Amino acid sequence: MSLRAEVEVPAVLQEPTQGLALAVEGVDLRFGGIRALRGVSFSAEPGKITAVIGPNGAGKTSVFNAISGFYRPAAGRITLGGEDITSMPIHARAKRGIARTFQNIALFHGLSVLENIKLGGHHTMRAGLLSAMVYSRSTRDEEVALRAEVERKVIDFLEIDHIRHLPVGVLPYGMQKRVELARALAMQPQVLLLDEPVAGMNREETEDMARFILDVQEEWGVTVLLVEHDMGMVMDISSKVVVLNFGEVIASGTPDVVRRHPEVIRAYLGTEGADPA
Amino acid sequence: MRTGICHETFASEERLWPVAATRVWMLILAICLFSLPLWGGDYVLAMTCIVGIHIVATLGLNITTGNTGLISLSHGAFLGVGCYTVAWLAHRGVPFYVALPAAGLLTALIGVVVGLPSLRVKGVYLAIATLAAHFILTFVFREWDAVTGGVPGTTIPRASIGNFTFVGDRRNFYLIYGCAFLLAIAARNLARTYIGRAFVAVRDRDISAEILGVNLLQTKLQAFAIGAFYAGVAGGLLGYFYGAITPEYFVLTLSVFYLAAVIVGGLGTVLGSVLGAVFMTFVPEALRLAVNASSHWFPSVAALLLPMGQAVFGLLIIVFLVFEPHGLAAIWSRVRRVIHLWPFRT
Ligand SMILES: Nc1ncnc2c1ncn2[C@@H]1O[C@H](COP(=O)(O)OP(=O)(O)OP(=O)(O)O)[C@@H](O)[C@H]1O
Ligand SMILES: [Mg+2]
């Protein structure tokens, strides 16, 4: 199956920079009595797509929240390119190159598509308050450069130029998911966390999204960590799959290894032993 | 019908008023407004001055509450801080072009302190925290005689530059609208930079804003500081305009008035601040005139209706929240679309 499209790639995107490695080491997370994560360890290799799968409530989103910094692990640590980020403030992680989309779309409804995407570039902006209020030359140059960058690298790439001036609220669900990906890409991330990027999408939208994710990984060299229930897509595009169940990693490895793993089969399909793909 | 807007560069699209026709209209509007002292009557001029001061204050609250979603009930008291700062400085011979920015900056500083709870609480709880700040500030206004003159009030020397003194409504008009114009442009500029976008992001979804690298602490305090800065300048202008002030002016109703102006005008837009301030000044005024006119024939009705001015603010807030949450600015943009598409209908 070929998801690759024959698109012309701008020169700047042709030398992939290698994304950073992300490692989760022995992370424990508790909510009152619930142990949402128990000693979870895995790593996402630089520039590769790693999928995290598991039944509902297994703790997939919780892992993402720990990596983003919303939850502080009770034990263990998280490293990005070797640097410990376990207790780094949430907003500081954007500068280190962590970008993310949410399981339930989290766009800004008071802003247009373009403004939403521009916010991805927020952490690169430098203009001072006074300079912004008088819209000084340096502010203008910075804003225009951001606009050009976002247009060239993200809006053209994701084929959303026709909707750029619309308010996000009027877009259909699949488009909103794409805009959220656009916003994450505008951050120029090293690591991209995607929480169920194709949930609720039809076949065609799913294939588009899968193609975009592959393109991002190949052309931008970004490390991708993907949570997804669509097994067809997971097995197609990931180079490594980590399986969570009740907050524990029960298997990890290449799609082929994981799909035949007896514990995975049991967790997913009861006892029948069918192929989860 | 207006058609065919086309931009060839991103820079041209990022301009303040990207469409040429809008720039022409803004110019005509500016000429009409700034020539008002030449042809306007005394009453119109006095009211226009007050509207101008309200516009400045509303622009500020619209940044804190409209854009960033941080409800503040201490905005009226912030005007007091600005007003007394100007009074104190003016008595020491500081010229207005230093005193007004200084009043803005000091009020911004107090705004940051008042805004500190916003890091922890939202919505109604923040409203209550800022309400408390309002009472503390007005208590200080009444008690700190040395600066505020206590309950009997204080005078404020007129603003002057060289031999020119801003005395009377005609001259104050230019001082007020000069400031209002600059501060309105500043608010518009802010809205089209990353700082303005971060404000709206924090209002709409603070968690995803944080993921994008928006520092919530810094952004919320910035929104409070800017809002308070505008209020401080508005308060200073108020002082120069009236020449004397008592703490009674800075009652809670003033804060509610600005909140109403923001909601009625339209959350988060400069146009909304202007429309809201104009509308909220003229509605109670129209009501007062109507009651006065009818008092000849129905004296008892007048006695009953006069205190209703404040109830009108509340009623307007509710009516707009229910029927047009985007305020007069949204109504205006619908009207504009109809005009642009004329003679076609959507
Ligand atoms: N903020 C929270 N407070 C309390 N419990 C929580 C919280 N967040 C998650 N949990 C619990 O942690 C467990 C893991 O939840 P999580 O959302 O990570 O699952 P998931 O694997 O993403 O599931 P899904 O596939 O349904 O998205 C669940 O039992 C959930 O109820
Ligand atoms: Mg989840």
XYZ file of C-alpha atoms and ligand atoms in Angstrom:
655
model
C 0.000 0.000 0.000
C 1.420 3.336 -0.983
C 0.423 6.390 0.953
C 3.190 8.498 -0.497
C 2.087 11.269 -2.789
C 4.098 12.691 -5.611
C 4.374 16.279 -4.434
C 7.076 18.747 -5.181
C 9.063 19.495 -2.098
C 10.434 23.000 -1.505
C 14.217 23.047 -1.266
C 14.298 24.084 2.393
C 12.412 20.978 3.374
C 14.613 18.615 1.468
C 17.369 18.207 4.011
C 15.611 16.558 6.924
C 17.043 17.580 10.261
C 17.058 14.602 12.563
C 14.402 15.050 15.277
C 15.349 14.416 18.895
C 14.914 11.152 20.751
C 12.239 11.061 23.427
C 12.508 8.624 26.309
C 10.004 7.812 29.029
C 11.700 5.996 31.910
C 9.791 4.226 34.663
C 7.005 6.806 34.853
C 4.379 6.388 37.588
C 1.245 8.529 37.601
C -1.547 8.470 40.188
C -4.947 10.131 40.375
C -6.050 9.652 43.978
C -6.391 5.869 44.209
C -6.089 5.229 40.482
C -2.660 4.281 39.169
C -2.976 5.573 35.635
C 0.627 4.690 34.713
C 2.833 2.079 36.369
C 6.512 2.171 35.592
C 5.978 3.004 31.942
C 9.195 2.942 29.903
C 9.671 3.259 26.179
C 11.520 5.447 23.735
C 10.729 7.147 20.467
C 13.622 7.032 18.054
C 14.713 10.220 16.349
C 13.008 10.831 13.025
C 10.824 7.722 13.274
C 7.116 7.144 13.866
C 6.354 5.361 17.127
C 2.772 4.375 17.926
C 1.266 3.961 21.391
C -1.802 1.738 21.347
C -4.046 0.140 23.932
C -7.687 -0.249 24.951
C -9.743 2.705 26.237
C -8.496 3.973 29.564
C -5.131 2.231 29.160
C -3.276 5.482 29.907
C -2.239 6.663 26.429
C -3.419 10.246 26.849
C -1.935 10.248 30.342
C 1.502 9.472 28.861
C 1.094 12.439 26.499
C 0.029 14.668 29.370
C 3.110 13.673 31.319
C 5.330 14.441 28.323
C 3.566 17.809 27.790
C 3.944 18.625 31.465
C 0.267 18.772 32.501
C 0.830 15.898 34.937
C 3.886 15.481 37.148
C 4.895 11.829 37.398
C 5.114 10.442 40.947
C 8.237 8.569 39.848
C 10.437 8.175 36.801
C 11.703 10.676 34.293
C 11.217 11.916 30.756
C 14.126 12.966 28.575
C 14.302 14.780 25.267
C 17.549 14.369 23.361
C 19.158 13.277 26.632
C 17.948 16.330 28.587
C 15.700 15.693 31.585
C 12.418 17.588 31.033
C 10.331 15.891 33.732
C 9.697 19.054 35.711
C 10.200 21.716 33.060
C 7.359 24.302 32.859
C 4.808 23.468 30.158
C 5.429 26.558 28.044
C 9.199 26.038 28.111
C 8.767 22.651 26.386
C 7.556 24.415 23.224
C 11.003 25.962 22.802
C 12.607 22.538 23.227
C 10.572 21.349 20.261
C 7.644 19.413 21.710
C 4.416 19.925 19.750
C 1.113 18.185 20.210
C -2.451 17.754 19.002
C -5.314 16.809 21.301
C -7.732 13.894 21.316
C -10.579 16.399 21.628
C -9.721 19.208 19.244
C -8.410 22.208 21.164
C -8.416 25.079 18.688
C -9.037 28.723 19.551
C -12.557 29.499 18.399
C -12.190 33.256 18.618
C -9.457 33.210 15.957
C -9.248 32.436 12.251
C -7.501 29.375 10.844
C -4.482 31.496 9.957
C -4.274 33.074 13.411
C -4.561 29.656 15.036
C -1.677 28.374 12.944
C 0.392 31.505 13.558
C 0.141 30.791 17.272
C 2.296 27.759 16.577
C 5.125 30.207 15.902
C 4.514 32.023 19.175
C 7.641 30.740 20.885
C 9.879 32.158 18.164
C 8.534 35.708 18.460
C 10.617 38.373 20.158
C 8.960 41.800 19.746
C 8.559 43.762 22.972
C 5.212 45.029 24.214
C 5.897 48.657 23.335
C 7.222 47.758 19.929
C 4.076 45.684 19.280
C 1.784 48.548 20.319
C 3.381 50.954 17.851
C 3.810 48.127 15.311
C 7.402 49.135 14.777
C 9.382 48.079 11.756
C 10.966 45.162 13.606
C 7.557 43.936 14.773
C 6.177 44.205 11.269
C 9.123 42.343 9.766
C 8.785 39.602 12.355
C 5.037 39.253 11.766
C 5.382 39.236 7.986
C 8.209 36.695 8.197
C 6.048 34.472 10.403
C 3.199 34.775 7.941
C 5.425 33.861 5.004
C 6.946 30.939 6.882
C 3.575 29.577 7.953
C 2.191 29.931 4.434
C 5.135 28.283 2.760
C 5.871 25.467 5.176
C 2.488 24.618 6.627
C -0.521 25.996 4.768
C 0.628 24.930 1.304
C 1.904 21.636 2.648
C -1.395 20.677 4.299
C -3.447 22.071 1.414
C -5.556 24.408 3.515
C -4.987 27.699 1.678
C -8.662 27.989 0.727
C -9.806 28.105 4.361
C -7.110 30.250 5.911
C -9.348 33.242 6.672
C -12.313 31.285 8.030
C -13.119 31.102 11.733
C -12.183 27.579 12.889
C -15.659 26.936 14.306
C -17.303 26.683 10.873
C -14.958 23.938 9.609
C -16.002 20.297 9.435
C -14.447 17.987 12.029
C -11.797 16.496 9.738
C -10.607 19.930 8.656
C -10.353 21.085 12.263
C -8.093 18.118 12.955
C -5.944 19.164 10.020
C -5.750 22.754 11.264
C -4.661 21.471 14.655
C -1.883 19.517 12.943
C -0.969 22.681 11.044
C -0.698 24.626 14.284
C 1.560 21.949 15.764
C 3.751 21.951 12.639
C 4.069 25.732 12.758
C 5.974 25.165 15.997
C 8.792 23.612 13.905
C 8.841 20.697 16.319
C 11.525 18.137 17.060
C 8.925 15.768 18.489
C 5.302 15.665 17.417
C 2.724 14.059 19.718
C -0.497 13.143 17.908
C -3.408 11.970 20.073
C -5.822 10.041 17.832
C -5.310 12.147 14.693
C -7.805 10.183 12.576
C -10.471 9.378 15.182
C -13.901 10.023 13.688
C -12.587 10.474 10.154
C -13.815 8.697 7.053
C -11.577 6.511 4.881
C -10.476 9.303 2.572
C -9.724 11.790 5.353
C -7.816 9.069 7.183
C -5.634 8.383 4.147
C -4.943 12.104 3.694
C -3.930 12.423 7.322
C -1.729 9.320 7.171
C 0.002 10.754 4.125
C 0.629 14.056 5.873
C 2.077 12.317 8.918
C 4.409 10.267 6.734
C 5.455 13.376 4.816
C 6.206 15.239 8.012
C 8.330 12.407 9.289
C 10.231 11.874 6.048
C 10.670 15.432 4.844
C 10.958 17.290 8.109
C 12.737 14.508 9.969
C 10.441 14.955 12.962
C 10.153 12.308 15.656
C 6.480 11.295 15.743
C 4.682 9.730 18.705
C 1.232 8.599 17.712
C -1.758 7.397 19.731
C -4.343 5.787 17.484
C -7.111 3.185 17.541
C -7.103 2.711 13.753
C -4.928 -0.414 13.606
C -4.680 -0.389 9.832
C -3.046 2.995 9.904
C -0.846 2.251 12.917
C 0.566 -0.904 11.390
C 1.085 0.826 8.029
C 3.021 3.877 9.054
C 4.787 3.185 12.358
C 8.204 1.711 12.657
C 7.635 0.798 16.279
C 4.536 0.067 18.349
C 4.210 0.298 22.154
C 1.195 -1.406 23.716
C -0.282 -0.126 26.982
C -2.852 -1.932 29.088
C -4.050 -0.792 32.526
C -1.206 1.672 32.716
C 1.532 -0.843 31.938
C 3.583 -1.506 28.823
C 2.713 -5.063 27.846
C 4.616 -5.218 24.572
C 6.719 -3.144 22.235
C 8.547 -3.667 18.970
C 7.984 -3.572 15.232
C 4.368 -3.783 14.015
C 4.937 -7.382 12.920
C 6.228 -8.494 16.299
C 3.518 -6.664 18.245
C 0.650 -7.898 16.125
C 1.607 -11.533 16.909
C 2.312 -10.921 20.599
C -0.003 -13.169 22.645
C -0.621 -10.592 25.396
C -1.590 -7.985 22.847
C -4.000 -10.355 21.193
C -5.504 -11.139 24.581
C -5.802 -7.456 25.591
C -7.403 -6.481 22.326
C -9.495 -9.380 21.225
C -10.218 -11.447 24.258
C -8.973 -14.987 23.650
C -9.672 -15.604 19.980
C -6.145 -14.933 18.793
C -7.147 -13.109 15.622
C -4.831 -10.684 13.890
C -5.371 -7.195 15.356
C -4.514 -5.580 12.029
C -21.208 46.437 -4.463
C -17.601 45.963 -3.419
C -15.710 43.158 -5.118
C -12.257 41.931 -5.961
C -9.988 42.458 -2.975
C -6.606 41.112 -3.954
C -3.313 41.203 -2.110
C -0.029 40.577 -3.793
C 2.164 40.398 -0.712
C 1.607 39.131 2.809
C 2.799 42.503 4.069
C -0.048 44.332 2.337
C -2.544 41.936 3.880
C -1.061 42.426 7.338
C -1.683 46.172 7.206
C -3.856 47.983 9.721
C -6.674 48.599 7.240
C -5.925 46.288 4.315
C -8.707 47.675 2.098
C -8.219 51.123 0.537
C -11.906 52.068 0.900
C -11.659 51.494 4.668
C -8.685 53.867 4.857
C -10.679 56.578 3.067
C -13.614 56.116 5.427
C -11.342 56.258 8.474
C -9.880 59.511 7.182
C -13.325 61.074 6.627
C -14.374 59.952 10.102
C -11.219 61.424 11.636
C -11.750 64.763 9.871
C -15.380 64.962 11.011
C -14.425 64.096 14.577
C -11.445 66.421 14.899
C -13.370 69.363 13.446
C -16.203 68.843 15.926
C -15.075 71.676 18.273
C -15.503 74.055 15.321
C -19.158 73.265 14.720
C -20.473 71.285 17.740
C -22.652 72.870 20.440
C -21.578 73.049 24.091
C -23.686 70.131 25.202
C -22.580 67.923 22.330
C -18.966 68.816 22.987
C -19.112 68.082 26.716
C -20.750 64.741 26.058
C -18.225 63.921 23.346
C -15.373 64.597 25.760
C -16.863 62.229 28.329
C -17.413 59.606 25.638
C -13.743 59.961 24.654
C -12.610 59.266 28.204
C -14.942 56.263 28.370
C -13.557 55.017 25.055
C -10.019 55.026 26.455
C -11.104 53.133 29.572
C -13.226 50.657 27.593
C -10.365 49.941 25.189
C -8.354 48.884 28.216
C -10.980 46.674 29.818
C -11.633 45.101 26.446
C -8.032 43.880 26.409
C -8.218 42.418 29.917
C -11.756 41.054 29.784
C -12.732 40.985 26.112
C -9.544 39.561 24.629
C -8.017 37.665 27.512
C -11.222 36.662 29.287
C -10.157 37.924 32.724
C -13.162 39.538 34.389
C -12.203 42.669 36.288
C -14.468 44.679 38.556
C -11.738 47.034 39.686
C -11.503 48.945 36.416
C -13.424 51.929 37.806
C -11.044 52.102 40.765
C -8.084 51.994 38.341
C -9.388 55.241 36.846
C -9.206 56.659 40.349
C -5.566 55.620 40.691
C -4.756 57.398 37.424
C -6.751 60.462 38.347
C -5.119 60.926 41.762
C -1.665 60.265 40.333
C -2.201 63.052 37.827
C -3.597 65.319 40.565
C -0.556 64.715 42.745
C 1.933 65.196 39.902
C 0.160 68.245 38.448
C 0.247 69.989 41.817
C 4.019 69.523 41.705
C 4.246 71.149 38.312
C 4.760 68.002 36.262
C 3.533 68.635 32.685
C 0.635 66.526 31.390
C 2.704 64.711 28.779
C 4.747 63.237 31.614
C 1.935 62.942 34.147
C -0.455 60.978 31.905
C 1.999 58.198 30.967
C 3.204 58.117 34.574
C -0.397 57.698 35.755
C -0.801 54.902 33.220
C 2.363 53.144 34.378
C 1.584 53.376 38.088
C -1.933 52.071 37.449
C -0.457 49.254 35.341
C 1.707 48.306 38.312
C -1.340 48.187 40.566
C -3.150 46.264 37.828
C -0.452 43.585 37.985
C -0.937 43.222 41.747
C -4.729 43.068 41.393
C -4.319 40.564 38.544
C -2.209 38.142 40.594
C -5.229 36.025 41.640
C -5.963 35.394 37.944
C -3.120 32.882 37.955
C -5.146 30.750 40.323
C -8.821 31.530 39.807
C -11.131 32.251 36.885
C -14.613 33.563 36.157
C -16.772 34.434 39.135
C -13.938 33.889 41.632
C -11.727 36.322 39.786
C -14.612 38.803 39.669
C -14.862 38.574 43.463
C -11.104 38.956 43.938
C -11.080 42.098 41.790
C -14.179 43.323 43.627
C -12.196 43.114 46.839
C -9.417 45.112 45.195
C -11.984 47.703 44.187
C -13.089 48.182 47.790
C -9.534 48.411 49.075
C -8.659 51.052 46.472
C -11.781 53.148 47.081
C -11.098 52.928 50.813
C -7.663 54.409 50.165
C -9.218 57.154 48.004
C -11.471 58.182 50.895
C -8.857 57.966 53.640
C -5.544 59.118 52.174
C -6.251 62.852 52.553
C -2.708 63.955 51.723
C -3.024 62.739 48.137
C -6.717 62.401 47.389
C -8.133 65.159 49.565
C -10.332 62.569 51.266
C -14.094 62.635 50.862
C -14.296 66.394 50.047
C -12.039 65.736 47.066
C -9.125 67.476 45.426
C -8.510 69.832 42.538
C -6.388 69.117 39.498
C -4.501 71.975 37.822
C -5.271 72.159 34.096
C -2.974 70.577 31.578
C -0.889 73.090 29.692
C 1.880 73.253 27.148
C 3.821 76.503 26.881
C 1.246 79.272 27.194
C -1.573 77.069 25.945
C -3.829 75.764 28.709
C -6.310 72.957 28.106
C -9.195 74.750 29.758
C -12.757 74.324 28.579
C -14.302 71.494 26.603
C -13.010 72.636 23.209
C -9.388 72.383 24.232
C -9.771 69.278 26.393
C -11.445 67.661 23.412
C -8.141 67.571 21.558
C -6.253 66.256 24.558
C -8.799 63.494 25.082
C -9.211 62.464 21.463
C -5.487 62.711 20.784
C -4.958 60.111 23.519
C -7.988 58.059 22.477
C -6.799 57.924 18.885
C -3.243 56.854 19.789
C -4.446 54.266 22.284
C -7.037 52.852 19.876
C -4.339 52.391 17.238
C -2.100 50.776 19.853
C -4.868 48.329 20.774
C -5.429 47.454 17.117
C -1.705 46.967 16.595
C -1.437 44.714 19.596
C -4.293 42.573 18.294
C -2.428 41.803 15.072
C 0.786 40.687 16.764
C 1.675 37.490 18.566
C 0.958 39.168 21.907
C -2.648 39.907 20.960
C -3.128 36.409 19.579
C -1.803 34.944 22.822
C -4.434 36.920 24.771
C -7.266 35.338 22.791
C -5.594 31.924 23.013
C -5.504 32.185 26.808
C -9.170 33.167 26.838
C -10.316 30.382 24.491
C -8.164 27.467 25.690
C -5.471 28.142 28.179
C -4.072 24.611 28.128
C -3.407 24.530 24.416
C -2.002 28.057 24.606
C 0.515 26.823 27.152
C 1.521 23.919 24.911
C 2.333 26.452 22.187
C 4.773 28.174 24.498
C 2.488 30.904 25.833
C 3.565 31.760 29.353
C 0.225 31.992 31.177
C 1.630 33.915 34.128
C 3.264 36.542 31.978
C 0.369 36.824 29.533
C -2.367 37.240 32.137
C -0.411 39.832 34.073
C 0.379 41.640 30.826
C -3.340 41.760 30.007
C -4.109 43.196 33.424
C -1.268 45.697 33.178
C -2.305 46.975 29.750
C -5.966 47.246 30.746
C -4.986 49.163 33.882
C -2.641 51.409 31.892
C -5.547 52.512 29.704
C -7.702 53.048 32.796
C -4.942 55.111 34.397
C -4.665 57.383 31.367
C -8.480 57.666 31.203
C -8.515 58.627 34.890
C -5.849 61.260 34.288
C -7.832 62.725 31.384
C -10.896 62.752 33.608
C -8.982 64.788 36.175
C -7.787 67.332 33.627
C -11.284 67.533 32.146
C -13.210 68.113 35.392
C -10.466 70.007 37.243
C -11.717 68.579 40.538
C -12.638 65.097 41.691
C -14.158 63.334 44.716
C -13.873 59.619 45.553
C -17.588 59.328 44.872
C -16.891 59.246 41.166
C -15.088 55.886 41.384
C -17.945 53.758 42.640
C -18.592 50.159 41.666
C -21.165 51.329 39.125
C -18.319 52.748 37.073
C -16.703 49.303 36.812
C -20.037 47.771 35.884
C -20.503 50.531 33.327
C -17.248 49.548 31.580
C -18.069 45.863 31.750
C -21.398 46.671 30.121
C -19.667 48.777 27.460
C -17.356 45.871 26.607
C -20.197 43.370 26.391
C -22.617 45.656 24.555
C -19.952 46.867 22.145
C -18.394 43.504 21.404
C -15.756 41.416 23.151
C -12.229 41.801 21.915
C -12.523 44.399 19.166
C -11.506 48.051 19.082
C -14.651 48.934 17.143
C -16.656 47.235 19.891
C -14.976 49.354 22.578
C -15.812 52.536 20.705
C -19.404 51.578 19.950
C -19.920 50.256 23.479
C -18.575 53.405 25.135
C -20.713 55.639 22.911
C -23.831 53.552 23.389
C -23.464 53.195 27.153
C -22.939 56.933 27.597
C -25.927 57.922 25.523
C -28.466 55.363 26.715
C -28.653 56.647 30.324
C -28.397 60.186 28.966
C -31.315 59.635 26.590
C -33.224 58.059 29.450
C -32.506 61.064 31.657
C -33.593 63.520 28.976
C -36.779 61.550 28.349
C -37.582 61.459 32.063
C -36.883 65.178 32.444
C -39.096 65.971 29.490
C -41.927 63.887 30.850
C -41.604 65.234 34.416
C -43.861 68.147 33.440
C -46.742 65.821 32.926
C -45.869 62.844 35.134
C -43.762 64.056 38.092
C -44.235 60.830 40.057
C -43.005 58.696 37.157
C -39.847 60.780 36.953
C -39.090 60.245 40.633
C -39.496 56.532 40.099
C -37.463 56.268 36.901
C -34.443 58.419 37.686
C -32.664 55.889 39.914
C -33.236 53.284 37.210
C -30.144 54.390 35.285
C -28.048 51.694 36.956
C -30.626 49.017 36.382
C -30.365 49.842 32.696
C -26.677 48.808 32.660
C -27.588 45.452 34.122
C -30.469 44.985 31.737
C -28.316 45.838 28.717
C -25.642 43.332 29.789
C -28.230 40.585 30.043
C -30.010 41.472 26.800
C -26.774 41.501 24.835
C -25.368 38.348 26.434
C -28.551 36.516 25.483
C -29.350 37.964 22.069
C -26.087 39.258 20.608
C -23.044 37.989 22.524
C -20.761 39.562 19.942
C -22.245 42.973 20.564
C -22.818 46.027 18.444
C -19.612 45.353 16.477
C -21.175 42.154 15.094
C -24.412 43.977 14.255
C -22.351 46.618 12.480
C -20.428 44.065 10.429
C -23.706 42.478 9.318
C -25.024 45.878 8.262
C -21.783 46.531 6.409
C -22.028 43.276 4.518
C -25.522 44.136 3.381
C -24.304 47.550 2.190
C -21.325 46.060 0.353
C -23.433 43.480 -1.405
C -26.108 45.960 -2.369
C -28.147 45.633 -4.577
C -27.834 41.894 -4.019
C -29.160 40.172 -0.949
C -27.752 37.204 0.896
N -7.346 14.061 35.297
C -7.660 12.811 35.693
N -8.189 12.597 36.913
C -8.503 11.350 37.309
N -8.328 10.254 36.569
C -7.810 10.400 35.343
C -7.451 11.697 34.832
N -6.952 11.540 33.577
C -7.007 10.225 33.326
N -7.523 9.529 34.375
C -7.683 8.081 34.455
O -6.497 7.482 34.017
C -6.777 6.355 33.224
C -6.109 6.507 31.860
O -6.782 7.515 31.118
P -6.290 8.008 29.711
O -7.125 9.171 29.340
O -4.834 8.191 29.740
O -6.675 6.779 28.771
P -6.502 6.594 27.215
O -5.637 5.424 27.031
O -6.099 7.850 26.569
O -7.991 6.209 26.781
P -8.808 6.562 25.447
O -8.427 5.546 24.428
O -10.231 6.389 25.877
O -8.476 7.935 25.084
C -8.278 6.216 33.159
O -8.678 5.285 34.109
C -8.766 7.578 33.511
O -10.013 7.501 34.151
Mg -6.947 9.186 25.254
